[in-house]
Coordinates of C-alpha atoms in Angstrom, one line a residue:
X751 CA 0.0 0.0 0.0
X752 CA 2.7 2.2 0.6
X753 CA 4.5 1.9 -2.9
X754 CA 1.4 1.8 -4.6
X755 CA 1.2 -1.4 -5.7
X756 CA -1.7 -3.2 -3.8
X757 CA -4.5 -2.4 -4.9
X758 CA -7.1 -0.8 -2.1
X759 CA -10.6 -2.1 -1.4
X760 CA -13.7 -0.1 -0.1
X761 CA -14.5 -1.2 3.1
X762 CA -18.0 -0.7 5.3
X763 CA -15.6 0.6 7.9
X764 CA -12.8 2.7 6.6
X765 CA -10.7 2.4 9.7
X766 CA -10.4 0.0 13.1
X767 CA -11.3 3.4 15.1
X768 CA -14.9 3.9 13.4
X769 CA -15.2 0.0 13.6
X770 CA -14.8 0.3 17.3
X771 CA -17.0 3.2 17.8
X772 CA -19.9 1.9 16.3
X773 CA -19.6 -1.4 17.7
X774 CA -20.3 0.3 21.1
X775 CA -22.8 2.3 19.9
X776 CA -24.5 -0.7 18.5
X777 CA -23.8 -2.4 22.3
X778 CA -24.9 1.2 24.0
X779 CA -28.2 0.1 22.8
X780 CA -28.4 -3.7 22.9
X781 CA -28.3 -3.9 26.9
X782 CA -29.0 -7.7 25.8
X783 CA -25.4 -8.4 25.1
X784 CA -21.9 -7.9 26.1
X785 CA -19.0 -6.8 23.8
X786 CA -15.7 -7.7 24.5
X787 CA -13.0 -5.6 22.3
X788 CA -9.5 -7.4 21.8
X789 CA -6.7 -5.2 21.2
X790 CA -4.0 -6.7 18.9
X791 CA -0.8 -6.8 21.0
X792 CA 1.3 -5.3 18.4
X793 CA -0.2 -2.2 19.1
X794 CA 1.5 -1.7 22.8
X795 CA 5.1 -2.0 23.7
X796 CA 6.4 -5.5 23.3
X797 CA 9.6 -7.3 21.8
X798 CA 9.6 -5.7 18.0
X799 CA 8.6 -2.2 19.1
X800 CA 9.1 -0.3 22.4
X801 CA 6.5 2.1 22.1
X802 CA 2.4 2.8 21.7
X803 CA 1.5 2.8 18.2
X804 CA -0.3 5.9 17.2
X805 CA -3.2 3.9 16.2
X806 CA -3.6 2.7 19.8
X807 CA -3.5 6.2 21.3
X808 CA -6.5 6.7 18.8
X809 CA -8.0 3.5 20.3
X810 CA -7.5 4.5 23.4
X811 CA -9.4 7.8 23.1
X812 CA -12.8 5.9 21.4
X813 CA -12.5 3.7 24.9
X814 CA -13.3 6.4 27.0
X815 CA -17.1 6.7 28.3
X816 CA -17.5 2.9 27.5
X817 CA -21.6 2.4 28.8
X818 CA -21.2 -1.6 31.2
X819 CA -21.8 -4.0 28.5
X820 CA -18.7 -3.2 26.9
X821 CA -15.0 -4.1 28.4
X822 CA -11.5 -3.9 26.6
X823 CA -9.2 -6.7 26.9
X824 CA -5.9 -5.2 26.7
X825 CA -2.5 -7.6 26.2
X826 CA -1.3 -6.7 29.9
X827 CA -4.6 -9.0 30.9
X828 CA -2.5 -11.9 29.3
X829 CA -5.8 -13.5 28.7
X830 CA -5.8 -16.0 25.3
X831 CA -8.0 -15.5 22.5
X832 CA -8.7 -19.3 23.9
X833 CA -9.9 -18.3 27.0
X834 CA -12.2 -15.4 25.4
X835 CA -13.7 -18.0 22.8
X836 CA -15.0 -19.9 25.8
X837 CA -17.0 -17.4 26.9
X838 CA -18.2 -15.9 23.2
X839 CA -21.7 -16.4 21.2
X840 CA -19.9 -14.5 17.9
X841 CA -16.8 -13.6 17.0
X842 CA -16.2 -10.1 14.9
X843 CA -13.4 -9.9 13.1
X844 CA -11.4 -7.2 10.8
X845 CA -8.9 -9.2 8.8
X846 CA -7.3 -11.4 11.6
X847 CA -6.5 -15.0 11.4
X848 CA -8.4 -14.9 14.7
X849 CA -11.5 -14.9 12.7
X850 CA -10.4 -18.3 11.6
X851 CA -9.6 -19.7 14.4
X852 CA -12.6 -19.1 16.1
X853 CA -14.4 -20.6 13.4
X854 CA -12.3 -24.1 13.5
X855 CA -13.9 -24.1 17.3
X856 CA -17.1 -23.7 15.7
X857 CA -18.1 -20.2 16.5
X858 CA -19.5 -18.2 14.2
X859 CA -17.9 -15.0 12.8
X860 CA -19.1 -11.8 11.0
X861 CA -16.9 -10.0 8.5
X862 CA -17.3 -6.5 7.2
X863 CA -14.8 -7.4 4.6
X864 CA -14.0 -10.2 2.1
X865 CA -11.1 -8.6 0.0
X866 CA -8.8 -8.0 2.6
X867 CA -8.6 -12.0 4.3
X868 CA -6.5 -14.5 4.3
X869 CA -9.1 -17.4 4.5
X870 CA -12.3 -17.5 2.6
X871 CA -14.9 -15.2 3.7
X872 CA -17.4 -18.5 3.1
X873 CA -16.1 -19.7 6.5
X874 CA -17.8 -16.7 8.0
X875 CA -20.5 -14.5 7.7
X876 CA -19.9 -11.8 5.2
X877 CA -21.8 -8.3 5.6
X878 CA -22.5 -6.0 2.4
X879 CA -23.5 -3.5 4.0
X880 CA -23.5 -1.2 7.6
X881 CA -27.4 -2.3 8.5
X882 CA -26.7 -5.8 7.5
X883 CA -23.5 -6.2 9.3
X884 CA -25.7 -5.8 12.6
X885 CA -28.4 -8.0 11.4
X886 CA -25.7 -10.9 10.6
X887 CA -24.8 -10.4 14.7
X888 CA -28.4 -10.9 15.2
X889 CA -28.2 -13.6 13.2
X890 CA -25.4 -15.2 13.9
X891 CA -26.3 -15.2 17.8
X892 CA -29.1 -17.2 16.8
X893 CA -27.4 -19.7 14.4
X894 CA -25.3 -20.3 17.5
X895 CA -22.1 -23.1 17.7
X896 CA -21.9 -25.6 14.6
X897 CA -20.0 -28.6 14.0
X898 CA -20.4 -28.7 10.0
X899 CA -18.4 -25.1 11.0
X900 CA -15.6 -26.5 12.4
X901 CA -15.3 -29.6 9.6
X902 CA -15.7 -26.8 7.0
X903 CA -12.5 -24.9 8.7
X904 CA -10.7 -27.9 8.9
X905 CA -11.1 -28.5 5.4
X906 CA -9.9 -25.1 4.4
X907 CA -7.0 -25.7 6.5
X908 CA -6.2 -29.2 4.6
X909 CA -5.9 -26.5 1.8
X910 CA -3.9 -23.9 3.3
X911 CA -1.2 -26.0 5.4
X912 CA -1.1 -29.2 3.3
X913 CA -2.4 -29.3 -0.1
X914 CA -0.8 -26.0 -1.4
X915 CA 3.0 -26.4 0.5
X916 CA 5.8 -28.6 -0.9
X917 CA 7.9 -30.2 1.7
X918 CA 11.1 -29.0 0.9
X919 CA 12.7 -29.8 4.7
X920 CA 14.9 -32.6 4.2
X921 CA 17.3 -30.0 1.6
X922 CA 18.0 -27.3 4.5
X923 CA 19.4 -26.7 7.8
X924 CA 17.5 -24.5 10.3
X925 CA 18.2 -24.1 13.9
X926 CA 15.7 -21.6 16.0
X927 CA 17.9 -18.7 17.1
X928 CA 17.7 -18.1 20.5
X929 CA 18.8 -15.3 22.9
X930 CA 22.8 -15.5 22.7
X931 CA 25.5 -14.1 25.5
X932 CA 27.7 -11.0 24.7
X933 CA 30.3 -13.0 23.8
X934 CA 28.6 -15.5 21.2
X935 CA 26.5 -12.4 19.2
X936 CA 31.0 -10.8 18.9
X937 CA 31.5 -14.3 17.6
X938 CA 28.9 -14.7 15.4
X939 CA 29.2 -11.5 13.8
X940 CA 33.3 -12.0 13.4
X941 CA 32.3 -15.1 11.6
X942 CA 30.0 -13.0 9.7
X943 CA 32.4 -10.9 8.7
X944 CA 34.8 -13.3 7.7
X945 CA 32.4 -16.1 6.1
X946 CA 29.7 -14.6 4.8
X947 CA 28.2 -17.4 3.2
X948 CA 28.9 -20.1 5.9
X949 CA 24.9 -20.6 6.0
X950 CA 24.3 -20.5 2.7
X951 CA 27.4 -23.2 2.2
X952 CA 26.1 -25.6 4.5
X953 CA 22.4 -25.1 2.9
X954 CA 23.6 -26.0 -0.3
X955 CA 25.3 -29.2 0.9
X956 CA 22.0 -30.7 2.3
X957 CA 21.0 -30.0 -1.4
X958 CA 23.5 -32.2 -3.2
X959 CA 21.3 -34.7 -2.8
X960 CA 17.5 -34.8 -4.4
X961 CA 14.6 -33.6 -2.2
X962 CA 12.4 -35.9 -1.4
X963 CA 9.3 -34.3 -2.7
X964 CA 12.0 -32.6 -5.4
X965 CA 9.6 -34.0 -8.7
X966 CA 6.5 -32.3 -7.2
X967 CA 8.6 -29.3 -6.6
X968 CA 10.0 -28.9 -9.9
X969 CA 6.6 -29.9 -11.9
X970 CA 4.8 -26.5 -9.8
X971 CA 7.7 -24.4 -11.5
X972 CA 8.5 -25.8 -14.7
X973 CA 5.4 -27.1 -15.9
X974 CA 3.6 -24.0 -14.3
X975 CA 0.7 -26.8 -12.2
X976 CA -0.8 -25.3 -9.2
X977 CA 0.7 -27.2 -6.8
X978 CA -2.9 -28.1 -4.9
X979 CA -3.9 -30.0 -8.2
X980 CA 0.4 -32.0 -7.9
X981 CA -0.6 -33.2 -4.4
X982 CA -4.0 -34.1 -5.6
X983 CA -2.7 -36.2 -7.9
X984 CA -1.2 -38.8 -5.2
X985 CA -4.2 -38.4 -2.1
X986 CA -7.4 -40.2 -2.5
X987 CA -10.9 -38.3 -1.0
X988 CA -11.6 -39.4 2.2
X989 CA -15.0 -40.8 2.4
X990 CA -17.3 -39.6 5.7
X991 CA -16.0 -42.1 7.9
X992 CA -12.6 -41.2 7.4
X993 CA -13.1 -37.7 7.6
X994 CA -14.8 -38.2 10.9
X995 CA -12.5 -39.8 12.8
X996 CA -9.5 -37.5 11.7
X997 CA -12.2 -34.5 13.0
X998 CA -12.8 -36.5 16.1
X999 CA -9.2 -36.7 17.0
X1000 CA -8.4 -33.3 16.2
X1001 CA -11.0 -32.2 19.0
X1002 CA -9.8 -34.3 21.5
X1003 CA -6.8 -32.7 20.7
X1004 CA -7.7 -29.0 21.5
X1005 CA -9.9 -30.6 24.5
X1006 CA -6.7 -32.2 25.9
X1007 CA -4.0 -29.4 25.0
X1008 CA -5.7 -26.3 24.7
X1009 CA -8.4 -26.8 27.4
X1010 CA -6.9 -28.8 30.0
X1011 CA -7.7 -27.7 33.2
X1012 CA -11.2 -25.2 31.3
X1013 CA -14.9 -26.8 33.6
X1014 CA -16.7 -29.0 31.0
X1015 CA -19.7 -26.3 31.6
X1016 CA -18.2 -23.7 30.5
X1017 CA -20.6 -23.2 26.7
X1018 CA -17.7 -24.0 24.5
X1019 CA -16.6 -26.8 26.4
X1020 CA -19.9 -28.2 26.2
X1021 CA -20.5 -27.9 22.5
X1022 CA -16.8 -29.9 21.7
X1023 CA -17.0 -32.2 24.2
X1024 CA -20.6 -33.2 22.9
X1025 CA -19.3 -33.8 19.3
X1026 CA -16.8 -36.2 20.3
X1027 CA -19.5 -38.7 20.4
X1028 CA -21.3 -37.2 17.5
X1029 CA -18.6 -38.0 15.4
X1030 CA -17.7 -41.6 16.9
X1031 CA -20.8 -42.8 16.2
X1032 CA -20.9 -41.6 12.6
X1033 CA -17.9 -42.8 11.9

């Protein structure tokens, strides 16, 4: 956007401050439900930048006067978006991944945007215009938590983490850099200085020999095949059963890892928990 070169989309609300605003407008007068507003960390001092963004000092100033059914969850809370979507009918979301990931837990989700995401807008609900966004709130409270949701989500993920990546990891090196004493960042950067391409060397030698997935890799580039319709070629479809099961494990998954120690009657935990069995017995 800055060069130019991206092109810009209209959107229902031009920036996250009039988002806010009339989101507690809309609450002001909907004493029937409670808005919670997530601020994106990024926004307040943390380990890339040591200051407020100007955007959040504009934040801040649409917080003030908030009427009781509205409350801000700033990143000092250290609350999880986890913990919130236990508690949560809907989810609204701008353009954050959040908006997917509340939708793999079932949850539904209004958009005011489609141009703009990362995921298909068909795994929320989309609003085209200011008076329907409000009425797809309306409606999604009353569409409430679905499973079909959370196998659609899954589906996209297949898609997005699987289907459309080559696994290229056996022909490189990586090591996860971690916080190094005084003394080892001198190091490093003498090395630096006097072997520049020490990394790139020993990336190359992993390479001598022919990736595993290599073929795939090459056919993407050479033969110009979306690489989605490559990995199609080897997978078979799963039939329901199949698909079940893999979607029965995956939710005793998050049960077990991301809600260990969450009271089975909390809403969420209620809804997952109860298509467990759901699934078992179709599979």
């Amino acid at each position: 956007q800055v060069l130019g070169v991206m092109e810009e989309f209209p959107l229902l609300f031009p920036t996250q401050v009039e988002w806010v605003t009339d989101l507690v407008a809309w609450a002001r007068a909907r004493p029937d439900v409670f808005l919670i507003i997530r601020v994106h960390p990024r926004e307040f001092p943390n380990r890339r930048d040591a200051v407020h963004s100007t955007h959040a000092k504009r934040l801040a100033a649409a917080f003030e006067n908030l009427p009781d059914n509205v409350r801000i969850n700033w990143p000092s809370d250290n609350v999880s978006l986890y913990d919130i979507a236990t508690e949560v009918d809907v989810g609204l979301n701008g353009w954050s991944s959040a908006g997917k990931e509340m939708s793999l837990l079932g949850i539904p989700v209004v958009l005011f945007s489609g141009d703009i995401l990362y995921y298909p807008a068909s795994l929320n609900m989309l609003a085209t215009s200011k008076p329907n966004y409000f009425e797809l709130i309306d409606r999604a409270l009353a569409s409430g938590w679905s499973l079909e949701r959370v196998r659609a989500t899954y589906r996209w993920l297949a898609v997005e983490y699987n289907l459309s990546t080559v696994d290229i990891s056996d022909g490189f090196t990586f090591t996860e850099v971690r916080r190094r004493s005084l003394a080892g960042r001198i190091r490093d950067r003498i090395m630096r200085k006097l072997d520049p391409y020490r990394v790139q060397r020993g990336n190359l030698r992993a390479l001598r020999k022919p990736l595993q997935h290599g073929r795939t890799f090459a056919r993407a580039i050479l033969e110009d095949i979306p690489v989605v319709a490559l990995q199609l070629e080897k997978r078979t479809v799963l039939s329901p059963s199949e698909e079940n099961r893999l979607l029965r494990a995956e939710l005793e998954r998050i049960l077990q890892h991301a809600y260990p120690d969450t009271p089975p009657s909390r809403p969420l935990m209620q809804r997952l928990h109860s298509a467990v069995p759901i699934l078992e017995a179709s599979t």
